[in-house]
């Protein structure tokens, strides 16, 4: 394994254990500090804070939780670090409608450059502002994903109102409706994920997780993976593999 880290093999060949240990330590420290900035935007009440808390594995009632159910009045941007991986930051960005800025100015104001990707949340179909923002994000060559929130509410309502309720049918209809609206607005093949922040393991959150992992640059993938809530065995196994891949460095580090 010493081949994989530049300088380690050479140091060991020269019997320079201290030098090798230093290189390994540098690598481990750097790895822990890779920043991941996730911008969460959507109108007030869309479910941004609840989504951020669920993603961070923090209960809404927790001290570290993003405040939920409070109406925004200012252009306030708050960052919430992941409790175990403080290099992973979730940014609660005010809805573009709340700020009254055009999409390009809004993005400059929130310092879009620092974000690895954006999540645009809505608890209804996406509106003109969401489309404008997405188009501007695209122009700035950043990635964005649409999250249609509070799906548990929709499912419950459909269950109550439809005689021949089908979960798949209902979810399909909601997603189609969102995609159609976004396409009409001019977004090509929008990625829409149906999510309930109260039940992340249901609906499309696992799929969002996989998509993010696939689309993030390789050196950011572990940061995302480790910050993910343990919603299913697949994530737990992936974390295990990623940890195992690192163990050799920790153990070499200890030996030297
Ligand atoms: P924000 O203003 O965008 O940060 O929205 P909040 O996260 O404060 O959510 C607004 C309200 O919607 C709160 O009462 C939340 O409890 C509720 N909410 C948020 N996400 C969900 C969800 O996935 N399902 C349900 N049923 N309610 C949600």
mmCIF file of C-alpha atoms and ligand atoms in Angstrom:
data_model
loop_
_atom_site.group_PDB
_atom_site.id
_atom_site.type_symbol
_atom_site.label_atom_id
_atom_site.label_comp_id
_atom_site.label_asym_id
_atom_site.label_seq_id
_atom_site.Cartn_x
_atom_site.Cartn_y
_atom_site.Cartn_z
ATOM 1 C CA UNK A 1 0.000 0.000 0.000
ATOM 2 C CA UNK A 2 2.949 2.370 0.523
ATOM 3 C CA UNK A 3 3.123 2.779 -3.261
ATOM 4 C CA UNK A 4 -0.049 4.856 -3.284
ATOM 5 C CA UNK A 5 1.247 7.805 -1.306
ATOM 6 C CA UNK A 6 4.045 9.785 -2.915
ATOM 7 C CA UNK A 7 7.166 9.868 -0.827
ATOM 8 C CA UNK A 8 6.230 7.099 1.591
ATOM 9 C CA UNK A 9 7.891 4.233 -0.231
ATOM 10 C CA UNK A 10 11.044 6.265 -0.835
ATOM 11 C CA UNK A 11 11.264 7.246 2.824
ATOM 12 C CA UNK A 12 10.829 3.652 3.959
ATOM 13 C CA UNK A 13 13.480 2.447 1.521
ATOM 14 C CA UNK A 14 15.858 4.898 3.099
ATOM 15 C CA UNK A 15 14.820 3.520 6.481
ATOM 16 C CA UNK A 16 13.383 6.920 7.291
ATOM 17 C CA UNK A 17 10.348 5.862 9.340
ATOM 18 C CA UNK A 18 9.789 9.304 10.761
ATOM 19 C CA UNK A 19 9.679 10.800 7.270
ATOM 20 C CA UNK A 20 7.182 8.168 6.110
ATOM 21 C CA UNK A 21 5.008 8.737 9.174
ATOM 22 C CA UNK A 22 5.013 12.446 8.518
ATOM 23 C CA UNK A 23 3.859 11.949 4.925
ATOM 24 C CA UNK A 24 1.075 9.651 6.049
ATOM 25 C CA UNK A 25 -0.049 12.025 8.736
ATOM 26 C CA UNK A 26 -0.122 14.882 6.235
ATOM 27 C CA UNK A 27 -2.287 12.806 3.960
ATOM 28 C CA UNK A 28 -4.725 11.866 6.734
ATOM 29 C CA UNK A 29 -5.018 15.415 7.964
ATOM 30 C CA UNK A 30 -5.606 16.791 4.492
ATOM 31 C CA UNK A 31 -8.224 14.168 3.828
ATOM 32 C CA UNK A 32 -10.157 15.164 6.936
ATOM 33 C CA UNK A 33 -10.178 18.771 5.866
ATOM 34 C CA UNK A 34 -11.604 18.462 2.349
ATOM 35 C CA UNK A 35 -14.478 20.923 2.424
ATOM 36 C CA UNK A 36 -17.904 20.147 1.064
ATOM 37 C CA UNK A 37 -20.326 23.057 0.803
ATOM 38 C CA UNK A 38 -23.948 22.275 0.080
ATOM 39 C CA UNK A 39 -26.289 25.180 -0.677
ATOM 40 C CA UNK A 40 -29.922 24.559 0.222
ATOM 41 C CA UNK A 41 -32.337 27.077 -1.198
ATOM 42 C CA UNK A 42 -36.108 27.358 -1.450
ATOM 43 C CA UNK A 43 -38.920 29.576 -0.269
ATOM 44 C CA UNK A 44 -39.668 30.041 3.392
ATOM 45 C CA UNK A 45 -41.563 27.046 4.743
ATOM 46 C CA UNK A 46 -40.472 24.733 1.906
ATOM 47 C CA UNK A 47 -38.672 22.501 4.403
ATOM 48 C CA UNK A 48 -35.030 23.599 4.069
ATOM 49 C CA UNK A 49 -34.150 23.495 7.766
ATOM 50 C CA UNK A 50 -35.873 20.171 8.331
ATOM 51 C CA UNK A 51 -34.030 18.683 5.347
ATOM 52 C CA UNK A 52 -30.696 20.025 6.601
ATOM 53 C CA UNK A 53 -31.319 18.599 10.067
ATOM 54 C CA UNK A 54 -32.335 15.211 8.695
ATOM 55 C CA UNK A 55 -29.291 15.072 6.443
ATOM 56 C CA UNK A 56 -27.018 15.912 9.371
ATOM 57 C CA UNK A 57 -28.795 13.338 11.507
ATOM 58 C CA UNK A 58 -29.838 16.088 13.906
ATOM 59 C CA UNK A 59 -33.300 16.110 15.432
ATOM 60 C CA UNK A 60 -35.334 19.305 14.823
ATOM 61 C CA UNK A 61 -35.554 19.643 18.606
ATOM 62 C CA UNK A 62 -31.785 19.405 19.100
ATOM 63 C CA UNK A 63 -29.684 22.368 20.227
ATOM 64 C CA UNK A 64 -27.545 22.231 17.095
ATOM 65 C CA UNK A 65 -30.577 22.021 14.840
ATOM 66 C CA UNK A 66 -31.412 24.603 12.214
ATOM 67 C CA UNK A 67 -34.503 26.456 13.482
ATOM 68 C CA UNK A 68 -37.602 25.203 11.728
ATOM 69 C CA UNK A 69 -40.999 26.722 11.140
ATOM 70 C CA UNK A 70 -39.785 30.317 11.533
ATOM 71 C CA UNK A 71 -40.735 32.832 8.860
ATOM 72 C CA UNK A 72 -37.729 34.508 7.269
ATOM 73 C CA UNK A 73 -37.606 38.236 7.093
ATOM 74 C CA UNK A 74 -34.024 39.007 6.109
ATOM 75 C CA UNK A 75 -31.326 37.863 3.754
ATOM 76 C CA UNK A 76 -29.887 35.665 6.426
ATOM 77 C CA UNK A 77 -27.479 32.922 5.463
ATOM 78 C CA UNK A 78 -26.704 30.352 8.097
ATOM 79 C CA UNK A 79 -24.226 27.527 7.911
ATOM 80 C CA UNK A 80 -24.680 24.241 9.734
ATOM 81 C CA UNK A 81 -21.689 21.935 10.035
ATOM 82 C CA UNK A 82 -22.197 18.215 10.139
ATOM 83 C CA UNK A 83 -21.842 17.194 13.810
ATOM 84 C CA UNK A 84 -19.193 14.536 13.079
ATOM 85 C CA UNK A 85 -17.662 15.974 9.892
ATOM 86 C CA UNK A 86 -17.330 19.722 10.420
ATOM 87 C CA UNK A 87 -15.746 20.096 6.985
ATOM 88 C CA UNK A 88 -19.159 19.297 5.505
ATOM 89 C CA UNK A 89 -21.233 22.464 5.647
ATOM 90 C CA UNK A 90 -24.906 22.892 4.873
ATOM 91 C CA UNK A 91 -25.916 26.427 3.974
ATOM 92 C CA UNK A 92 -29.480 27.492 4.609
ATOM 93 C CA UNK A 93 -30.017 30.069 1.852
ATOM 94 C CA UNK A 94 -33.124 32.265 1.777
ATOM 95 C CA UNK A 95 -35.593 31.693 -1.035
ATOM 96 C CA UNK A 96 -34.956 33.882 -4.021
ATOM 97 C CA UNK A 97 -38.522 35.185 -3.738
ATOM 98 C CA UNK A 98 -37.896 36.365 -0.184
ATOM 99 C CA UNK A 99 -34.892 38.415 -1.236
ATOM 100 C CA UNK A 100 -36.370 40.087 -4.316
ATOM 101 C CA UNK A 101 -32.990 39.901 -6.039
ATOM 102 C CA UNK A 102 -32.740 38.699 -9.617
ATOM 103 C CA UNK A 103 -31.185 35.217 -9.842
ATOM 104 C CA UNK A 104 -27.717 36.376 -10.943
ATOM 105 C CA UNK A 105 -27.397 38.953 -8.149
ATOM 106 C CA UNK A 106 -28.754 36.477 -5.636
ATOM 107 C CA UNK A 107 -26.042 33.990 -6.561
ATOM 108 C CA UNK A 108 -23.314 36.589 -6.263
ATOM 109 C CA UNK A 109 -24.652 37.598 -2.876
ATOM 110 C CA UNK A 110 -24.578 34.051 -1.535
ATOM 111 C CA UNK A 111 -21.061 33.598 -3.000
ATOM 112 C CA UNK A 112 -22.018 30.770 -5.292
ATOM 113 C CA UNK A 113 -18.382 29.875 -6.110
ATOM 114 C CA UNK A 114 -17.905 28.128 -2.810
ATOM 115 C CA UNK A 115 -20.723 25.640 -3.282
ATOM 116 C CA UNK A 116 -20.138 22.136 -4.536
ATOM 117 C CA UNK A 117 -23.790 21.883 -5.513
ATOM 118 C CA UNK A 118 -27.191 23.389 -4.826
ATOM 119 C CA UNK A 119 -30.417 21.780 -3.697
ATOM 120 C CA UNK A 120 -33.560 23.674 -4.678
ATOM 121 C CA UNK A 121 -36.440 22.682 -2.399
ATOM 122 C CA UNK A 122 -40.148 23.192 -2.901
ATOM 123 C CA UNK A 123 -43.167 21.721 -1.145
ATOM 124 C CA UNK A 124 -45.352 22.318 -4.229
ATOM 125 C CA UNK A 125 -44.603 22.326 -7.923
ATOM 126 C CA UNK A 126 -41.545 24.388 -8.825
ATOM 127 C CA UNK A 127 -42.148 27.981 -9.789
ATOM 128 C CA UNK A 128 -40.682 30.620 -12.027
ATOM 129 C CA UNK A 129 -38.131 31.673 -9.409
ATOM 130 C CA UNK A 130 -36.840 28.125 -9.049
ATOM 131 C CA UNK A 131 -36.426 27.886 -12.812
ATOM 132 C CA UNK A 132 -34.621 31.224 -13.050
ATOM 133 C CA UNK A 133 -32.288 30.284 -10.251
ATOM 134 C CA UNK A 134 -31.528 26.890 -11.785
ATOM 135 C CA UNK A 135 -30.769 28.491 -15.133
ATOM 136 C CA UNK A 136 -28.397 30.948 -13.527
ATOM 137 C CA UNK A 137 -26.682 28.176 -11.525
ATOM 138 C CA UNK A 138 -26.233 26.283 -14.769
ATOM 139 C CA UNK A 139 -24.669 29.326 -16.430
ATOM 140 C CA UNK A 140 -22.167 29.437 -13.600
ATOM 141 C CA UNK A 141 -21.388 25.801 -14.287
ATOM 142 C CA UNK A 142 -22.534 24.485 -10.964
ATOM 143 C CA UNK A 143 -24.777 21.524 -10.310
ATOM 144 C CA UNK A 144 -28.265 21.646 -8.851
ATOM 145 C CA UNK A 145 -30.860 19.129 -7.808
ATOM 146 C CA UNK A 146 -34.564 19.648 -7.214
ATOM 147 C CA UNK A 147 -36.068 18.246 -4.045
ATOM 148 C CA UNK A 148 -39.837 18.080 -3.835
ATOM 149 C CA UNK A 149 -40.336 18.006 -0.060
ATOM 150 C CA UNK A 150 -43.002 16.757 2.374
ATOM 151 C CA UNK A 151 -43.926 13.785 0.210
ATOM 152 C CA UNK A 152 -45.369 12.031 3.289
ATOM 153 C CA UNK A 153 -48.109 14.684 3.333
ATOM 154 C CA UNK A 154 -48.964 14.095 -0.315
ATOM 155 C CA UNK A 155 -49.012 10.349 0.125
ATOM 156 C CA UNK A 156 -51.320 10.608 3.144
ATOM 157 C CA UNK A 157 -53.683 12.947 1.341
ATOM 158 C CA UNK A 158 -53.840 10.697 -1.711
ATOM 159 C CA UNK A 159 -54.445 7.649 0.476
ATOM 160 C CA UNK A 160 -57.416 9.365 2.002
ATOM 161 C CA UNK A 161 -58.910 10.745 -1.170
ATOM 162 C CA UNK A 162 -58.399 7.976 -3.703
ATOM 163 C CA UNK A 163 -60.373 4.772 -3.802
ATOM 164 C CA UNK A 164 -57.760 2.810 -5.787
ATOM 165 C CA UNK A 165 -54.655 4.365 -4.254
ATOM 166 C CA UNK A 166 -51.333 3.233 -5.620
ATOM 167 C CA UNK A 167 -48.137 4.555 -4.054
ATOM 168 C CA UNK A 168 -46.169 4.203 -7.264
ATOM 169 C CA UNK A 169 -48.897 5.873 -9.270
ATOM 170 C CA UNK A 170 -49.142 8.816 -6.886
ATOM 171 C CA UNK A 171 -45.389 9.346 -6.695
ATOM 172 C CA UNK A 172 -45.113 9.058 -10.467
ATOM 173 C CA UNK A 173 -47.755 11.722 -10.933
ATOM 174 C CA UNK A 174 -46.087 14.163 -8.528
ATOM 175 C CA UNK A 175 -42.709 13.712 -10.145
ATOM 176 C CA UNK A 176 -44.075 14.036 -13.666
ATOM 177 C CA UNK A 177 -45.859 17.191 -12.660
ATOM 178 C CA UNK A 178 -42.638 18.710 -11.277
ATOM 179 C CA UNK A 179 -40.554 17.699 -14.284
ATOM 180 C CA UNK A 180 -43.146 19.002 -16.699
ATOM 181 C CA UNK A 181 -43.238 22.397 -14.997
ATOM 182 C CA UNK A 182 -39.461 22.690 -15.000
ATOM 183 C CA UNK A 183 -39.170 21.601 -18.627
ATOM 184 C CA UNK A 184 -41.814 24.090 -19.670
ATOM 185 C CA UNK A 185 -39.680 26.698 -17.891
ATOM 186 C CA UNK A 186 -36.717 25.670 -20.010
ATOM 187 C CA UNK A 187 -34.738 23.278 -17.775
ATOM 188 C CA UNK A 188 -33.550 20.278 -19.780
ATOM 189 C CA UNK A 189 -33.937 16.867 -18.103
ATOM 190 C CA UNK A 190 -34.267 18.251 -14.571
ATOM 191 C CA UNK A 191 -33.320 15.936 -11.727
ATOM 192 C CA UNK A 192 -36.240 15.849 -9.302
ATOM 193 C CA UNK A 193 -36.158 13.843 -6.061
ATOM 194 C CA UNK A 194 -39.245 13.221 -3.939
ATOM 195 C CA UNK A 195 -38.265 13.390 -0.285
ATOM 196 C CA UNK A 196 -39.776 13.238 3.168
ATOM 197 C CA UNK A 197 -37.330 14.592 5.701
ATOM 198 C CA UNK A 198 -39.209 12.657 8.371
ATOM 199 C CA UNK A 199 -38.495 9.394 6.515
ATOM 200 C CA UNK A 200 -35.286 9.782 4.560
ATOM 201 C CA UNK A 201 -35.052 6.073 3.801
ATOM 202 C CA UNK A 202 -38.316 6.196 1.835
ATOM 203 C CA UNK A 203 -38.964 7.679 -1.634
ATOM 204 C CA UNK A 204 -36.026 9.252 -3.534
ATOM 205 C CA UNK A 205 -33.513 10.279 -0.899
ATOM 206 C CA UNK A 206 -31.381 7.139 -1.358
ATOM 207 C CA UNK A 207 -31.371 7.885 -5.077
ATOM 208 C CA UNK A 208 -30.349 11.500 -4.435
ATOM 209 C CA UNK A 209 -27.523 10.196 -2.285
ATOM 210 C CA UNK A 210 -26.274 7.928 -5.089
ATOM 211 C CA UNK A 211 -26.564 10.656 -7.684
ATOM 212 C CA UNK A 212 -24.539 13.073 -5.577
ATOM 213 C CA UNK A 213 -21.907 10.459 -4.971
ATOM 214 C CA UNK A 214 -21.663 9.729 -8.675
ATOM 215 C CA UNK A 215 -21.495 13.347 -9.713
ATOM 216 C CA UNK A 216 -19.127 14.724 -7.093
ATOM 217 C CA UNK A 217 -15.421 14.846 -7.915
ATOM 218 C CA UNK A 218 -13.663 11.750 -6.529
ATOM 219 C CA UNK A 219 -11.745 13.578 -3.787
ATOM 220 C CA UNK A 220 -15.020 14.900 -2.316
ATOM 221 C CA UNK A 221 -16.847 11.590 -2.323
ATOM 222 C CA UNK A 222 -15.697 10.316 1.050
ATOM 223 C CA UNK A 223 -16.650 13.591 2.726
ATOM 224 C CA UNK A 224 -20.176 13.193 1.395
ATOM 225 C CA UNK A 225 -20.347 9.511 2.181
ATOM 226 C CA UNK A 226 -19.246 9.878 5.797
ATOM 227 C CA UNK A 227 -21.670 12.753 6.390
ATOM 228 C CA UNK A 228 -24.634 10.718 5.086
ATOM 229 C CA UNK A 229 -27.216 9.441 7.559
ATOM 230 C CA UNK A 230 -27.257 5.638 7.899
ATOM 231 C CA UNK A 231 -30.567 5.167 6.141
ATOM 232 C CA UNK A 232 -29.884 1.747 4.667
ATOM 233 C CA UNK A 233 -27.385 -1.136 4.522
ATOM 234 C CA UNK A 234 -25.904 0.063 1.272
ATOM 235 C CA UNK A 235 -24.690 3.321 2.809
ATOM 236 C CA UNK A 236 -23.439 1.547 5.907
ATOM 237 C CA UNK A 237 -21.470 -0.920 3.769
ATOM 238 C CA UNK A 238 -20.005 1.840 1.628
ATOM 239 C CA UNK A 239 -18.880 3.681 4.737
ATOM 240 C CA UNK A 240 -17.321 0.494 6.037
ATOM 241 C CA UNK A 241 -15.386 0.025 2.802
ATOM 242 C CA UNK A 242 -14.195 3.609 2.775
ATOM 243 C CA UNK A 243 -13.039 3.327 6.399
ATOM 244 C CA UNK A 244 -11.280 0.054 5.650
ATOM 245 C CA UNK A 245 -9.429 1.662 2.776
ATOM 246 C CA UNK A 246 -8.085 4.242 5.208
ATOM 247 C CA UNK A 247 -7.223 1.888 8.048
ATOM 248 C CA UNK A 248 -3.918 0.853 6.536
ATOM 249 C CA UNK A 249 -2.703 4.434 6.759
ATOM 250 C CA UNK A 250 -3.823 4.825 10.342
ATOM 251 C CA UNK A 251 -2.133 1.579 11.321
ATOM 252 C CA UNK A 252 1.120 2.420 9.505
ATOM 253 C CA UNK A 253 0.979 5.824 11.149
ATOM 254 C CA UNK A 254 0.755 4.148 14.563
ATOM 255 C CA UNK A 255 3.645 1.738 13.863
ATOM 256 C CA UNK A 256 6.114 4.410 12.841
HETATM 257 P P1 LIG B 1 -37.845 26.319 5.895
HETATM 258 O O1 LIG B 1 -38.488 27.617 6.221
HETATM 259 O O2 LIG B 1 -37.701 26.116 4.408
HETATM 260 O O3 LIG B 1 -36.571 26.076 6.618
HETATM 261 O O4 LIG B 1 -38.882 25.175 6.339
HETATM 262 P P2 LIG B 1 -38.917 24.298 7.678
HETATM 263 O O5 LIG B 1 -37.879 23.233 7.626
HETATM 264 O O6 LIG B 1 -38.908 25.225 8.837
HETATM 265 O O7 LIG B 1 -40.327 23.565 7.522
HETATM 266 C C1 LIG B 1 -41.543 24.256 7.512
HETATM 267 C C2 LIG B 1 -42.621 23.348 8.086
HETATM 268 O O8 LIG B 1 -42.777 22.196 7.265
HETATM 269 C C3 LIG B 1 -42.278 22.854 9.482
HETATM 270 O O9 LIG B 1 -43.440 22.857 10.251
HETATM 271 C C4 LIG B 1 -41.791 21.426 9.247
HETATM 272 O O10 LIG B 1 -42.053 20.578 10.330
HETATM 273 C C5 LIG B 1 -42.607 21.018 8.029
HETATM 274 N N1 LIG B 1 -41.859 20.012 7.230
HETATM 275 C C6 LIG B 1 -40.608 20.136 6.735
HETATM 276 N N2 LIG B 1 -40.239 19.020 6.061
HETATM 277 C C7 LIG B 1 -41.293 18.164 6.147
HETATM 278 C C8 LIG B 1 -41.531 16.832 5.641
HETATM 279 O O11 LIG B 1 -40.709 16.193 4.990
HETATM 280 N N3 LIG B 1 -42.766 16.301 5.912
HETATM 281 C C9 LIG B 1 -43.728 16.979 6.611
HETATM 282 N N4 LIG B 1 -44.887 16.374 6.814
HETATM 283 N N5 LIG B 1 -43.524 18.221 7.099
HETATM 284 C C10 LIG B 1 -42.330 18.809 6.879
#
